[in-house]
Coordinates of N, CA and C in Angstrom, one line a residue:
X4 N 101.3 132.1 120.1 CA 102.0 131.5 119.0 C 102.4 130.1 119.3
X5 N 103.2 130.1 120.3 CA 103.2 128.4 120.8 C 102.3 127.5 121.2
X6 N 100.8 127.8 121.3 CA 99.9 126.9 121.4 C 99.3 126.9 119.9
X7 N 100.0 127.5 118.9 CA 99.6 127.3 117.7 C 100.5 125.8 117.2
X8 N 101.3 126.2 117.5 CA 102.8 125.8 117.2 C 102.5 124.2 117.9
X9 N 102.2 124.2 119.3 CA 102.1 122.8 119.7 C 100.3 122.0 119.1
X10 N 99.5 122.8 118.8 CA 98.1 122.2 118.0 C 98.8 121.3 116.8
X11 N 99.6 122.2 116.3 CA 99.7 121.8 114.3 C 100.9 120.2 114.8
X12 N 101.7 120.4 115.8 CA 102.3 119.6 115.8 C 101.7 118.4 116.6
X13 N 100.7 118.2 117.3 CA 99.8 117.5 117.3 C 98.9 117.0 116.5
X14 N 98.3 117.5 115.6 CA 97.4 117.1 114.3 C 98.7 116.3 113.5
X15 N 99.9 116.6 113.5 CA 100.4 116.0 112.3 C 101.3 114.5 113.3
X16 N 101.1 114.7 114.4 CA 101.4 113.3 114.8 C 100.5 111.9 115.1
X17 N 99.0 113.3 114.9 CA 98.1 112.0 115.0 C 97.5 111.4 113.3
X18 N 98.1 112.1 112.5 CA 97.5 112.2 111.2 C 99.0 110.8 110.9
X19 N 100.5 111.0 111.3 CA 101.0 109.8 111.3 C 100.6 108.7 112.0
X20 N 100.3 108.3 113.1 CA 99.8 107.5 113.8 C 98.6 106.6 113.0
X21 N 97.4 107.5 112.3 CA 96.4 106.9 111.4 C 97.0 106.6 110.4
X22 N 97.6 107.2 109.2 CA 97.7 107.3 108.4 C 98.9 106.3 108.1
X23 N 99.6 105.8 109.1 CA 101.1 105.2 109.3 C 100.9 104.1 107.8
X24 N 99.8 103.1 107.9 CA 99.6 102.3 106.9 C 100.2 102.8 105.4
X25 N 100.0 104.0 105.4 CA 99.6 104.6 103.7 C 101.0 104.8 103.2
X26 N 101.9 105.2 104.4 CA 103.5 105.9 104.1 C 104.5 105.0 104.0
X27 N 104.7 104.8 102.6 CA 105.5 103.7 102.5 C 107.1 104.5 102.0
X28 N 107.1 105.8 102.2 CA 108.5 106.3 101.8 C 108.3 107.6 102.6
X29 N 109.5 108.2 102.5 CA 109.3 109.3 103.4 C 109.2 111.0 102.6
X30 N 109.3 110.5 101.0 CA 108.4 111.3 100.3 C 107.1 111.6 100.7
X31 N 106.5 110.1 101.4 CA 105.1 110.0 101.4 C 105.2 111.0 103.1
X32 N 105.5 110.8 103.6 CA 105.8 111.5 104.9 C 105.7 113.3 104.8
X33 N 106.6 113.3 103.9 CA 107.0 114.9 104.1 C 105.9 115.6 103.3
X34 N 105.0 115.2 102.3 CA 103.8 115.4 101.7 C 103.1 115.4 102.9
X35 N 102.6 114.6 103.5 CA 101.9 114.2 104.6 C 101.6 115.6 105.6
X36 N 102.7 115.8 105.9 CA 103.5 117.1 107.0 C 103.0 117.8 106.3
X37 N 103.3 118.3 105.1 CA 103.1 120.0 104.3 C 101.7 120.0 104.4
X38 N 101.3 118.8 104.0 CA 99.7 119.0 104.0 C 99.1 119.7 105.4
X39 N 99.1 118.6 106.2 CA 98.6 119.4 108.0 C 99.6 120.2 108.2
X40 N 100.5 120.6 108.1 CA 100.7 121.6 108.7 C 100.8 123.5 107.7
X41 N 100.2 122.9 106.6 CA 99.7 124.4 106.1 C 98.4 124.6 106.1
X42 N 98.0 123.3 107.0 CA 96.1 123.5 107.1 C 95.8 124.9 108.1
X43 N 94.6 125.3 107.9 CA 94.3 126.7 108.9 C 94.4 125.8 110.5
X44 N 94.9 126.3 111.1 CA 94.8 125.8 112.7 C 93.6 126.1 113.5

């Protein structure tokens, strides 16, 4: 469960890292998150 736990939270910090350009509010942020992190792992 924790190497599930540390994958998803890795995808979703590299998905801000890329995506940093796009997020101009942190609406845009927390959409961002729900997205990868309800993705199948």
């Amino acid at each position: 469960m924790r190497a599930r736990v540390e994958v998803r939270c890795l995808k979703l910090a590299e998905a801000l890292l890329v995506r940093r350009r796009e997020l101009a509010s942190i609406e845009a942020v927390t959409a961002l998150a729900a997205q990868v992190l309800t993705e199948p792992a």
